[in-house]
């Protein structure tokens, strides 16, 4: 029997989940809207809001899961990567809670957890599988050999795919975080209206820095000719940028699948909520005979459900950490 309470506070969402014998029975996510005023996450504000949110989120998770504090067998937390101040709130709360309840502590790597979100619901991928992990801070192709035996076989050399979405949204004066809004507008636009060059990067790695700049120059140039260019073409710009990002991601994923001879293919992280990426992956699966795995929406963007399932698999191995654990330091993938 195991009831694991998990805390995720790596960026700007305070989330608390409960995993009861391998089933997620609560996944409370308190979003921080304050950052919308600034067009991006302000780390100091994020840590302060985590402090306000964390106790109510824990209380709500216990209510939703119909358990009490006394039922908890272990406390799992995101150790990193993430914003240091935000992580500190989660780590400090987890340590104190585990100490007060006299239960073990479980440290979880946020990027492992995005991948292990695939073990919350059915169908679950079989090992080995390839996972394209695409978030606001990361873009990786990971060869997943077992729950905690993972190898990064390709990654971005500079910016993440999520940043390309968010930066595009900012250029178009859409509010932060813009990725979901680009997705929404893209659904009404023509993906082939404008063309953006695919970065030529060797092997399985990615680069989005030059791509982001090319969008900036493209929009500036168009606006010189027509000041209403954005207003008149918003849906088409979103659809074309989104299409280009998805092509970059899927071309590398296809290359990796061929190189490793693997047809079990998953996507994870915030950008895996993108409807175009989900459709594109389905098309690739139909063409290439892949079995594909896409997490439910609530487990794509940052959430403690994924920390709880990762914590559960560590609990089964008695893989605990001491009270002296620090956030992030000496973390390995
Ligand atoms: O995994 P996540 O919640 O946080 C990090 O670990 O970074 O990912 C957040 C990123 C942001 O860049 C956000 O704009 C992007 O995921 N995102 C999306 C969509 N939903 C979230 N990007 C494109 N389309 C979406 N529907
Ligand atoms: Zn994340």
mmCIF file of C-alpha atoms and ligand atoms in Angstrom:
data_model
loop_
_atom_site.group_PDB
_atom_site.id
_atom_site.type_symbol
_atom_site.label_atom_id
_atom_site.label_comp_id
_atom_site.label_asym_id
_atom_site.label_seq_id
_atom_site.Cartn_x
_atom_site.Cartn_y
_atom_site.Cartn_z
ATOM 1 C CA UNK A 1 0.000 0.000 0.000
ATOM 2 C CA UNK A 2 1.295 3.446 -0.815
ATOM 3 C CA UNK A 3 -0.109 6.949 -0.715
ATOM 4 C CA UNK A 4 2.354 9.483 -2.102
ATOM 5 C CA UNK A 5 1.872 13.236 -1.902
ATOM 6 C CA UNK A 6 3.799 15.094 -4.608
ATOM 7 C CA UNK A 7 4.730 18.746 -5.021
ATOM 8 C CA UNK A 8 5.705 20.536 -8.233
ATOM 9 C CA UNK A 9 6.901 24.141 -8.032
ATOM 10 C CA UNK A 10 9.661 24.432 -10.646
ATOM 11 C CA UNK A 11 8.276 27.432 -12.517
ATOM 12 C CA UNK A 12 5.003 29.346 -12.187
ATOM 13 C CA UNK A 13 2.450 26.619 -11.391
ATOM 14 C CA UNK A 14 1.983 25.396 -7.833
ATOM 15 C CA UNK A 15 0.751 21.842 -8.100
ATOM 16 C CA UNK A 16 0.046 19.081 -5.583
ATOM 17 C CA UNK A 17 -0.997 15.535 -6.463
ATOM 18 C CA UNK A 18 -1.718 12.270 -4.692
ATOM 19 C CA UNK A 19 -0.803 8.852 -6.056
ATOM 20 C CA UNK A 20 -2.682 6.037 -4.346
ATOM 21 C CA UNK A 21 -1.221 2.625 -5.238
ATOM 22 C CA UNK A 22 -0.123 3.799 -8.685
ATOM 23 C CA UNK A 23 -3.344 5.747 -9.453
ATOM 24 C CA UNK A 24 -3.448 9.544 -9.507
ATOM 25 C CA UNK A 25 -6.401 10.466 -7.308
ATOM 26 C CA UNK A 26 -5.778 14.235 -7.125
ATOM 27 C CA UNK A 27 -3.910 16.708 -9.333
ATOM 28 C CA UNK A 28 -4.463 20.264 -8.101
ATOM 29 C CA UNK A 29 -2.847 23.003 -10.217
ATOM 30 C CA UNK A 30 -2.847 26.607 -8.988
ATOM 31 C CA UNK A 31 -1.853 28.767 -11.967
ATOM 32 C CA UNK A 32 -0.150 32.097 -11.324
ATOM 33 C CA UNK A 33 -1.845 34.772 -13.399
ATOM 34 C CA UNK A 34 0.295 37.631 -12.042
ATOM 35 C CA UNK A 35 3.017 37.038 -14.699
ATOM 36 C CA UNK A 36 0.633 38.006 -17.522
ATOM 37 C CA UNK A 37 1.202 41.646 -16.518
ATOM 38 C CA UNK A 38 4.897 41.316 -17.384
ATOM 39 C CA UNK A 39 4.877 39.133 -20.526
ATOM 40 C CA UNK A 40 6.942 36.405 -18.842
ATOM 41 C CA UNK A 41 7.617 34.686 -15.519
ATOM 42 C CA UNK A 42 9.156 36.964 -12.860
ATOM 43 C CA UNK A 43 11.104 34.535 -10.617
ATOM 44 C CA UNK A 44 10.791 36.548 -7.395
ATOM 45 C CA UNK A 45 7.021 36.883 -7.822
ATOM 46 C CA UNK A 46 6.727 33.189 -8.685
ATOM 47 C CA UNK A 47 8.358 32.099 -5.393
ATOM 48 C CA UNK A 48 6.160 34.439 -3.377
ATOM 49 C CA UNK A 49 2.977 33.144 -4.996
ATOM 50 C CA UNK A 50 4.129 29.519 -4.487
ATOM 51 C CA UNK A 51 4.369 30.336 -0.768
ATOM 52 C CA UNK A 52 0.779 31.596 -0.759
ATOM 53 C CA UNK A 53 -0.549 28.689 -2.828
ATOM 54 C CA UNK A 54 1.194 25.682 -1.411
ATOM 55 C CA UNK A 55 -0.758 25.039 1.804
ATOM 56 C CA UNK A 56 -4.237 25.498 0.204
ATOM 57 C CA UNK A 57 -3.148 23.291 -2.727
ATOM 58 C CA UNK A 58 -2.044 20.510 -0.332
ATOM 59 C CA UNK A 59 -5.331 20.778 1.577
ATOM 60 C CA UNK A 60 -7.348 20.631 -1.661
ATOM 61 C CA UNK A 61 -5.387 17.625 -2.944
ATOM 62 C CA UNK A 62 -6.076 15.698 0.284
ATOM 63 C CA UNK A 63 -9.797 16.505 -0.019
ATOM 64 C CA UNK A 64 -9.945 15.529 -3.711
ATOM 65 C CA UNK A 65 -8.121 12.242 -3.076
ATOM 66 C CA UNK A 66 -10.250 11.507 0.025
ATOM 67 C CA UNK A 67 -7.211 10.822 2.212
ATOM 68 C CA UNK A 68 -5.824 12.417 5.367
ATOM 69 C CA UNK A 69 -2.283 13.475 6.252
ATOM 70 C CA UNK A 70 -1.963 10.332 8.350
ATOM 71 C CA UNK A 71 -2.493 8.142 5.256
ATOM 72 C CA UNK A 72 0.588 9.539 3.474
ATOM 73 C CA UNK A 73 3.506 7.099 3.129
ATOM 74 C CA UNK A 74 6.008 9.369 1.320
ATOM 75 C CA UNK A 75 6.426 12.928 0.041
ATOM 76 C CA UNK A 76 7.818 13.464 -3.481
ATOM 77 C CA UNK A 77 9.005 16.808 -4.820
ATOM 78 C CA UNK A 78 10.551 18.354 -7.949
ATOM 79 C CA UNK A 79 14.230 18.864 -7.231
ATOM 80 C CA UNK A 80 14.970 20.549 -10.572
ATOM 81 C CA UNK A 81 15.579 21.779 -13.156
ATOM 82 C CA UNK A 82 13.664 24.982 -12.586
ATOM 83 C CA UNK A 83 13.771 28.440 -11.004
ATOM 84 C CA UNK A 84 15.779 28.234 -7.787
ATOM 85 C CA UNK A 85 13.447 30.323 -5.615
ATOM 86 C CA UNK A 86 10.391 28.428 -6.872
ATOM 87 C CA UNK A 87 12.046 25.055 -6.285
ATOM 88 C CA UNK A 88 13.114 26.119 -2.776
ATOM 89 C CA UNK A 89 9.495 26.664 -1.733
ATOM 90 C CA UNK A 90 8.519 23.148 -2.859
ATOM 91 C CA UNK A 91 11.618 21.433 -1.479
ATOM 92 C CA UNK A 92 11.336 23.212 1.895
ATOM 93 C CA UNK A 93 7.652 22.369 2.205
ATOM 94 C CA UNK A 94 8.251 18.730 1.217
ATOM 95 C CA UNK A 95 11.080 18.345 3.744
ATOM 96 C CA UNK A 96 9.069 19.841 6.604
ATOM 97 C CA UNK A 97 5.969 17.827 5.741
ATOM 98 C CA UNK A 98 7.922 14.546 5.506
ATOM 99 C CA UNK A 99 9.694 15.317 8.787
ATOM 100 C CA UNK A 100 6.448 16.126 10.595
ATOM 101 C CA UNK A 101 4.762 12.963 9.268
ATOM 102 C CA UNK A 102 7.918 10.849 9.771
ATOM 103 C CA UNK A 103 7.776 9.494 6.210
ATOM 104 C CA UNK A 104 10.513 9.266 3.533
ATOM 105 C CA UNK A 105 11.304 11.958 0.959
ATOM 106 C CA UNK A 106 11.547 11.271 -2.770
ATOM 107 C CA UNK A 107 13.402 13.607 -5.130
ATOM 108 C CA UNK A 108 12.200 13.750 -8.746
ATOM 109 C CA UNK A 109 13.845 15.192 -11.875
ATOM 110 C CA UNK A 110 11.254 17.404 -13.602
ATOM 111 C CA UNK A 111 12.219 16.197 -17.102
ATOM 112 C CA UNK A 112 12.044 12.519 -16.071
ATOM 113 C CA UNK A 113 8.614 13.259 -14.662
ATOM 114 C CA UNK A 114 7.330 14.800 -17.927
ATOM 115 C CA UNK A 115 8.246 11.474 -19.578
ATOM 116 C CA UNK A 116 6.872 9.301 -16.778
ATOM 117 C CA UNK A 117 3.506 11.077 -17.173
ATOM 118 C CA UNK A 118 2.976 8.352 -19.782
ATOM 119 C CA UNK A 119 2.609 5.831 -16.944
ATOM 120 C CA UNK A 120 -0.431 7.540 -15.416
ATOM 121 C CA UNK A 121 -3.110 6.424 -17.889
ATOM 122 C CA UNK A 122 -3.456 3.598 -20.402
ATOM 123 C CA UNK A 123 -2.164 2.838 -22.973
ATOM 124 C CA UNK A 124 1.384 2.914 -21.582
ATOM 125 C CA UNK A 125 4.451 2.757 -23.844
ATOM 126 C CA UNK A 126 6.662 -0.328 -23.807
ATOM 127 C CA UNK A 127 10.437 -0.018 -23.221
ATOM 128 C CA UNK A 128 12.462 1.056 -25.065
ATOM 129 C CA UNK A 129 10.606 4.062 -26.456
ATOM 130 C CA UNK A 130 11.575 7.467 -27.805
ATOM 131 C CA UNK A 131 10.091 10.550 -26.173
ATOM 132 C CA UNK A 132 10.125 14.033 -27.678
ATOM 133 C CA UNK A 133 10.038 16.257 -24.591
ATOM 134 C CA UNK A 134 9.089 19.791 -25.547
ATOM 135 C CA UNK A 135 8.512 22.464 -22.938
ATOM 136 C CA UNK A 136 9.199 26.115 -22.207
ATOM 137 C CA UNK A 137 12.772 25.349 -21.146
ATOM 138 C CA UNK A 138 13.664 22.096 -22.922
ATOM 139 C CA UNK A 139 13.533 20.355 -26.291
ATOM 140 C CA UNK A 140 14.915 16.832 -26.114
ATOM 141 C CA UNK A 141 14.640 13.471 -27.809
ATOM 142 C CA UNK A 142 15.084 10.884 -25.072
ATOM 143 C CA UNK A 143 15.712 7.166 -25.448
ATOM 144 C CA UNK A 144 13.775 5.685 -22.527
ATOM 145 C CA UNK A 145 15.115 2.232 -21.638
ATOM 146 C CA UNK A 146 13.402 1.910 -18.266
ATOM 147 C CA UNK A 147 11.625 4.144 -15.717
ATOM 148 C CA UNK A 148 14.865 5.824 -14.652
ATOM 149 C CA UNK A 149 17.248 4.657 -17.342
ATOM 150 C CA UNK A 150 17.032 7.420 -19.937
ATOM 151 C CA UNK A 151 19.496 8.857 -22.426
ATOM 152 C CA UNK A 152 19.194 12.218 -24.205
ATOM 153 C CA UNK A 153 19.984 11.461 -27.856
ATOM 154 C CA UNK A 154 19.174 14.926 -29.208
ATOM 155 C CA UNK A 155 18.472 18.329 -27.688
ATOM 156 C CA UNK A 156 18.336 22.007 -28.444
ATOM 157 C CA UNK A 157 21.640 23.821 -28.660
ATOM 158 C CA UNK A 158 20.004 27.103 -27.635
ATOM 159 C CA UNK A 159 16.296 27.947 -27.157
ATOM 160 C CA UNK A 160 13.405 25.544 -26.553
ATOM 161 C CA UNK A 161 10.426 24.957 -28.851
ATOM 162 C CA UNK A 162 8.105 26.454 -26.196
ATOM 163 C CA UNK A 163 10.180 29.649 -26.236
ATOM 164 C CA UNK A 164 9.722 29.867 -30.029
ATOM 165 C CA UNK A 165 5.940 29.675 -29.487
ATOM 166 C CA UNK A 166 6.000 32.199 -26.624
ATOM 167 C CA UNK A 167 8.320 34.624 -28.444
ATOM 168 C CA UNK A 168 6.123 34.505 -31.555
ATOM 169 C CA UNK A 169 3.088 35.241 -29.406
ATOM 170 C CA UNK A 170 4.898 38.203 -27.829
ATOM 171 C CA UNK A 171 5.783 39.621 -31.275
ATOM 172 C CA UNK A 172 2.094 39.320 -32.154
ATOM 173 C CA UNK A 173 1.101 41.092 -28.899
ATOM 174 C CA UNK A 174 -0.675 38.000 -27.558
ATOM 175 C CA UNK A 175 -0.578 37.653 -23.743
ATOM 176 C CA UNK A 176 1.824 35.322 -21.882
ATOM 177 C CA UNK A 177 2.063 32.329 -22.025
ATOM 178 C CA UNK A 178 1.387 32.613 -25.734
ATOM 179 C CA UNK A 179 1.870 29.019 -26.895
ATOM 180 C CA UNK A 180 -1.778 27.994 -26.364
ATOM 181 C CA UNK A 181 -2.988 31.197 -28.109
ATOM 182 C CA UNK A 182 -0.773 30.617 -31.141
ATOM 183 C CA UNK A 183 -2.305 27.123 -31.245
ATOM 184 C CA UNK A 184 -5.826 28.593 -31.076
ATOM 185 C CA UNK A 185 -5.276 31.120 -33.888
ATOM 186 C CA UNK A 186 -3.398 28.526 -35.982
ATOM 187 C CA UNK A 187 -6.541 26.417 -36.122
ATOM 188 C CA UNK A 188 -8.161 29.124 -38.316
ATOM 189 C CA UNK A 189 -5.135 29.898 -40.488
ATOM 190 C CA UNK A 190 -3.273 28.569 -43.526
ATOM 191 C CA UNK A 191 -0.068 26.764 -42.457
ATOM 192 C CA UNK A 192 1.510 27.328 -45.875
ATOM 193 C CA UNK A 193 0.757 31.084 -46.082
ATOM 194 C CA UNK A 194 4.312 32.070 -45.034
ATOM 195 C CA UNK A 195 7.507 30.023 -45.175
ATOM 196 C CA UNK A 196 10.254 29.978 -42.542
ATOM 197 C CA UNK A 197 13.545 28.184 -43.194
ATOM 198 C CA UNK A 198 14.232 25.008 -41.208
ATOM 199 C CA UNK A 199 17.520 25.323 -39.252
ATOM 200 C CA UNK A 200 20.190 22.975 -40.638
ATOM 201 C CA UNK A 201 21.558 21.320 -37.515
ATOM 202 C CA UNK A 202 23.549 18.091 -37.614
ATOM 203 C CA UNK A 203 22.361 14.836 -36.060
ATOM 204 C CA UNK A 204 19.383 14.804 -33.709
ATOM 205 C CA UNK A 205 19.946 18.240 -32.172
ATOM 206 C CA UNK A 206 17.744 21.308 -32.580
ATOM 207 C CA UNK A 207 18.223 25.072 -32.694
ATOM 208 C CA UNK A 208 15.443 27.640 -32.354
ATOM 209 C CA UNK A 209 17.433 30.815 -31.758
ATOM 210 C CA UNK A 210 17.966 31.765 -35.440
ATOM 211 C CA UNK A 211 14.438 30.607 -36.238
ATOM 212 C CA UNK A 212 13.024 33.011 -33.622
ATOM 213 C CA UNK A 213 15.084 35.865 -35.079
ATOM 214 C CA UNK A 214 13.889 35.080 -38.613
ATOM 215 C CA UNK A 215 10.284 35.475 -37.438
ATOM 216 C CA UNK A 216 11.135 38.825 -35.838
ATOM 217 C CA UNK A 217 12.759 40.119 -39.066
ATOM 218 C CA UNK A 218 9.915 38.755 -41.189
ATOM 219 C CA UNK A 219 7.265 40.551 -39.098
ATOM 220 C CA UNK A 220 9.258 43.825 -38.982
ATOM 221 C CA UNK A 221 9.711 43.786 -42.761
ATOM 222 C CA UNK A 222 6.044 43.068 -43.430
ATOM 223 C CA UNK A 223 4.971 45.794 -41.007
ATOM 224 C CA UNK A 224 7.117 48.373 -42.837
ATOM 225 C CA UNK A 225 5.117 47.633 -45.966
ATOM 226 C CA UNK A 226 1.764 47.292 -44.217
ATOM 227 C CA UNK A 227 1.331 48.543 -40.614
ATOM 228 C CA UNK A 228 -1.789 46.353 -40.269
ATOM 229 C CA UNK A 229 0.040 43.207 -41.375
ATOM 230 C CA UNK A 230 -0.346 41.415 -38.017
ATOM 231 C CA UNK A 231 -4.007 42.313 -37.514
ATOM 232 C CA UNK A 232 -4.866 41.245 -41.075
ATOM 233 C CA UNK A 233 -2.861 37.983 -41.025
ATOM 234 C CA UNK A 234 -2.837 36.844 -37.397
ATOM 235 C CA UNK A 235 -4.301 33.377 -38.007
ATOM 236 C CA UNK A 236 -2.062 32.702 -41.022
ATOM 237 C CA UNK A 237 1.098 33.858 -39.202
ATOM 238 C CA UNK A 238 0.282 31.601 -36.218
ATOM 239 C CA UNK A 239 -0.528 28.642 -38.477
ATOM 240 C CA UNK A 240 2.661 29.084 -40.530
ATOM 241 C CA UNK A 241 4.994 29.483 -37.534
ATOM 242 C CA UNK A 242 3.359 26.548 -35.744
ATOM 243 C CA UNK A 243 3.622 24.398 -38.881
ATOM 244 C CA UNK A 244 7.344 25.204 -39.203
ATOM 245 C CA UNK A 245 8.063 24.382 -35.547
ATOM 246 C CA UNK A 246 6.190 21.086 -35.870
ATOM 247 C CA UNK A 247 8.098 20.165 -39.054
ATOM 248 C CA UNK A 248 11.410 20.834 -37.285
ATOM 249 C CA UNK A 249 10.363 18.655 -34.333
ATOM 250 C CA UNK A 250 8.845 15.805 -36.338
ATOM 251 C CA UNK A 251 11.684 15.606 -38.881
ATOM 252 C CA UNK A 252 14.184 15.019 -36.067
ATOM 253 C CA UNK A 253 11.861 12.579 -34.347
ATOM 254 C CA UNK A 254 11.519 10.590 -37.595
ATOM 255 C CA UNK A 255 15.299 10.588 -37.960
ATOM 256 C CA UNK A 256 15.726 9.319 -34.378
ATOM 257 C CA UNK A 257 13.083 6.612 -34.833
ATOM 258 C CA UNK A 258 14.881 5.385 -37.966
ATOM 259 C CA UNK A 259 18.325 5.557 -36.361
ATOM 260 C CA UNK A 260 17.268 3.561 -33.293
ATOM 261 C CA UNK A 261 14.798 1.280 -35.104
ATOM 262 C CA UNK A 262 12.060 2.165 -32.586
ATOM 263 C CA UNK A 263 8.343 2.483 -33.326
ATOM 264 C CA UNK A 264 7.158 3.220 -29.756
ATOM 265 C CA UNK A 265 7.023 7.028 -29.891
ATOM 266 C CA UNK A 266 5.845 9.454 -27.210
ATOM 267 C CA UNK A 267 5.629 13.215 -26.765
ATOM 268 C CA UNK A 268 5.653 15.052 -23.448
ATOM 269 C CA UNK A 269 5.950 18.537 -21.908
ATOM 270 C CA UNK A 270 3.860 21.693 -22.329
ATOM 271 C CA UNK A 271 4.178 21.881 -26.116
ATOM 272 C CA UNK A 272 2.767 18.339 -26.414
ATOM 273 C CA UNK A 273 -0.595 20.015 -25.657
ATOM 274 C CA UNK A 274 -0.338 21.647 -29.119
ATOM 275 C CA UNK A 275 -3.111 20.427 -31.398
ATOM 276 C CA UNK A 276 -0.979 20.711 -34.552
ATOM 277 C CA UNK A 277 1.810 18.623 -33.023
ATOM 278 C CA UNK A 278 -0.702 16.011 -31.870
ATOM 279 C CA UNK A 279 -2.212 15.807 -35.390
ATOM 280 C CA UNK A 280 1.219 15.787 -37.036
ATOM 281 C CA UNK A 281 2.348 12.953 -34.794
ATOM 282 C CA UNK A 282 -0.765 10.971 -35.694
ATOM 283 C CA UNK A 283 -0.027 11.460 -39.410
ATOM 284 C CA UNK A 284 3.578 10.326 -38.946
ATOM 285 C CA UNK A 285 2.294 7.285 -37.043
ATOM 286 C CA UNK A 286 -0.074 6.384 -39.899
ATOM 287 C CA UNK A 287 2.752 6.753 -42.444
ATOM 288 C CA UNK A 288 5.454 4.949 -40.503
ATOM 289 C CA UNK A 289 3.531 2.400 -38.447
ATOM 290 C CA UNK A 290 4.433 3.988 -35.087
ATOM 291 C CA UNK A 291 2.553 3.318 -31.854
ATOM 292 C CA UNK A 292 2.182 6.805 -30.406
ATOM 293 C CA UNK A 293 1.585 8.001 -26.844
ATOM 294 C CA UNK A 294 0.306 11.478 -25.952
ATOM 295 C CA UNK A 295 -0.466 12.413 -22.321
ATOM 296 C CA UNK A 296 -3.882 13.763 -21.294
ATOM 297 C CA UNK A 297 -3.887 17.595 -21.384
ATOM 298 C CA UNK A 298 -3.650 17.984 -17.603
ATOM 299 C CA UNK A 299 -0.410 15.921 -17.625
ATOM 300 C CA UNK A 300 1.276 17.794 -20.528
ATOM 301 C CA UNK A 301 1.978 21.176 -18.938
ATOM 302 C CA UNK A 302 3.584 21.354 -15.493
ATOM 303 C CA UNK A 303 1.655 19.288 -12.957
ATOM 304 C CA UNK A 304 2.348 17.300 -9.801
ATOM 305 C CA UNK A 305 0.572 14.191 -11.162
ATOM 306 C CA UNK A 306 3.725 13.413 -13.141
ATOM 307 C CA UNK A 307 5.879 13.968 -10.018
ATOM 308 C CA UNK A 308 3.577 11.636 -8.076
ATOM 309 C CA UNK A 309 3.827 8.797 -10.620
ATOM 310 C CA UNK A 310 7.620 9.195 -10.790
ATOM 311 C CA UNK A 311 7.633 9.213 -6.972
ATOM 312 C CA UNK A 312 5.568 6.035 -6.911
ATOM 313 C CA UNK A 313 8.093 4.186 -9.097
ATOM 314 C CA UNK A 314 10.931 5.408 -6.867
ATOM 315 C CA UNK A 315 8.960 4.372 -3.767
ATOM 316 C CA UNK A 316 8.725 0.823 -5.169
ATOM 317 C CA UNK A 317 12.549 0.787 -5.331
ATOM 318 C CA UNK A 318 12.999 2.380 -1.860
ATOM 319 C CA UNK A 319 14.826 5.229 -3.625
ATOM 320 C CA UNK A 320 14.673 7.970 -0.988
ATOM 321 C CA UNK A 321 16.712 11.092 -0.160
ATOM 322 C CA UNK A 322 17.698 12.591 3.201
ATOM 323 C CA UNK A 323 16.710 15.875 4.809
ATOM 324 C CA UNK A 324 20.063 17.321 3.687
ATOM 325 C CA UNK A 325 19.050 17.222 -0.001
ATOM 326 C CA UNK A 326 19.434 20.531 -1.830
ATOM 327 C CA UNK A 327 17.413 21.719 -4.821
ATOM 328 C CA UNK A 328 19.086 21.096 -8.166
ATOM 329 C CA UNK A 329 22.735 20.662 -7.070
ATOM 330 C CA UNK A 330 24.513 17.584 -8.525
ATOM 331 C CA UNK A 331 21.392 16.555 -10.436
ATOM 332 C CA UNK A 332 21.875 14.046 -13.188
ATOM 333 C CA UNK A 333 19.459 13.433 -16.004
HETATM 334 O O1 LIG B 1 6.104 21.878 -19.528
HETATM 335 P P1 LIG B 1 5.660 23.277 -19.328
HETATM 336 O O2 LIG B 1 4.304 23.521 -18.703
HETATM 337 O O3 LIG B 1 6.679 24.085 -18.476
HETATM 338 C C1 LIG B 1 8.056 23.905 -18.580
HETATM 339 O O4 LIG B 1 8.574 22.920 -18.001
HETATM 340 O O5 LIG B 1 8.656 24.746 -19.299
HETATM 341 O O6 LIG B 1 5.715 23.978 -20.767
HETATM 342 C C2 LIG B 1 5.335 25.308 -20.939
HETATM 343 C C3 LIG B 1 5.466 25.669 -22.409
HETATM 344 C C4 LIG B 1 5.254 27.146 -22.690
HETATM 345 O O7 LIG B 1 6.241 27.577 -23.586
HETATM 346 C C5 LIG B 1 3.855 27.162 -23.335
HETATM 347 O O8 LIG B 1 3.661 28.244 -24.213
HETATM 348 C C6 LIG B 1 3.888 25.846 -24.081
HETATM 349 O O9 LIG B 1 4.474 24.948 -23.178
HETATM 350 N N1 LIG B 1 2.532 25.391 -24.447
HETATM 351 C C7 LIG B 1 2.103 25.313 -25.724
HETATM 352 C C8 LIG B 1 0.747 24.862 -25.672
HETATM 353 N N2 LIG B 1 0.415 24.687 -24.356
HETATM 354 C C9 LIG B 1 1.526 25.006 -23.626
HETATM 355 N N3 LIG B 1 2.724 25.573 -26.885
HETATM 356 C C10 LIG B 1 2.012 25.405 -28.017
HETATM 357 N N4 LIG B 1 0.730 24.996 -28.043
HETATM 358 C C11 LIG B 1 0.055 24.722 -26.910
HETATM 359 N N5 LIG B 1 -1.219 24.310 -26.949
HETATM 360 ZN ZN1 LIG B 2 7.801 21.265 -17.414
#
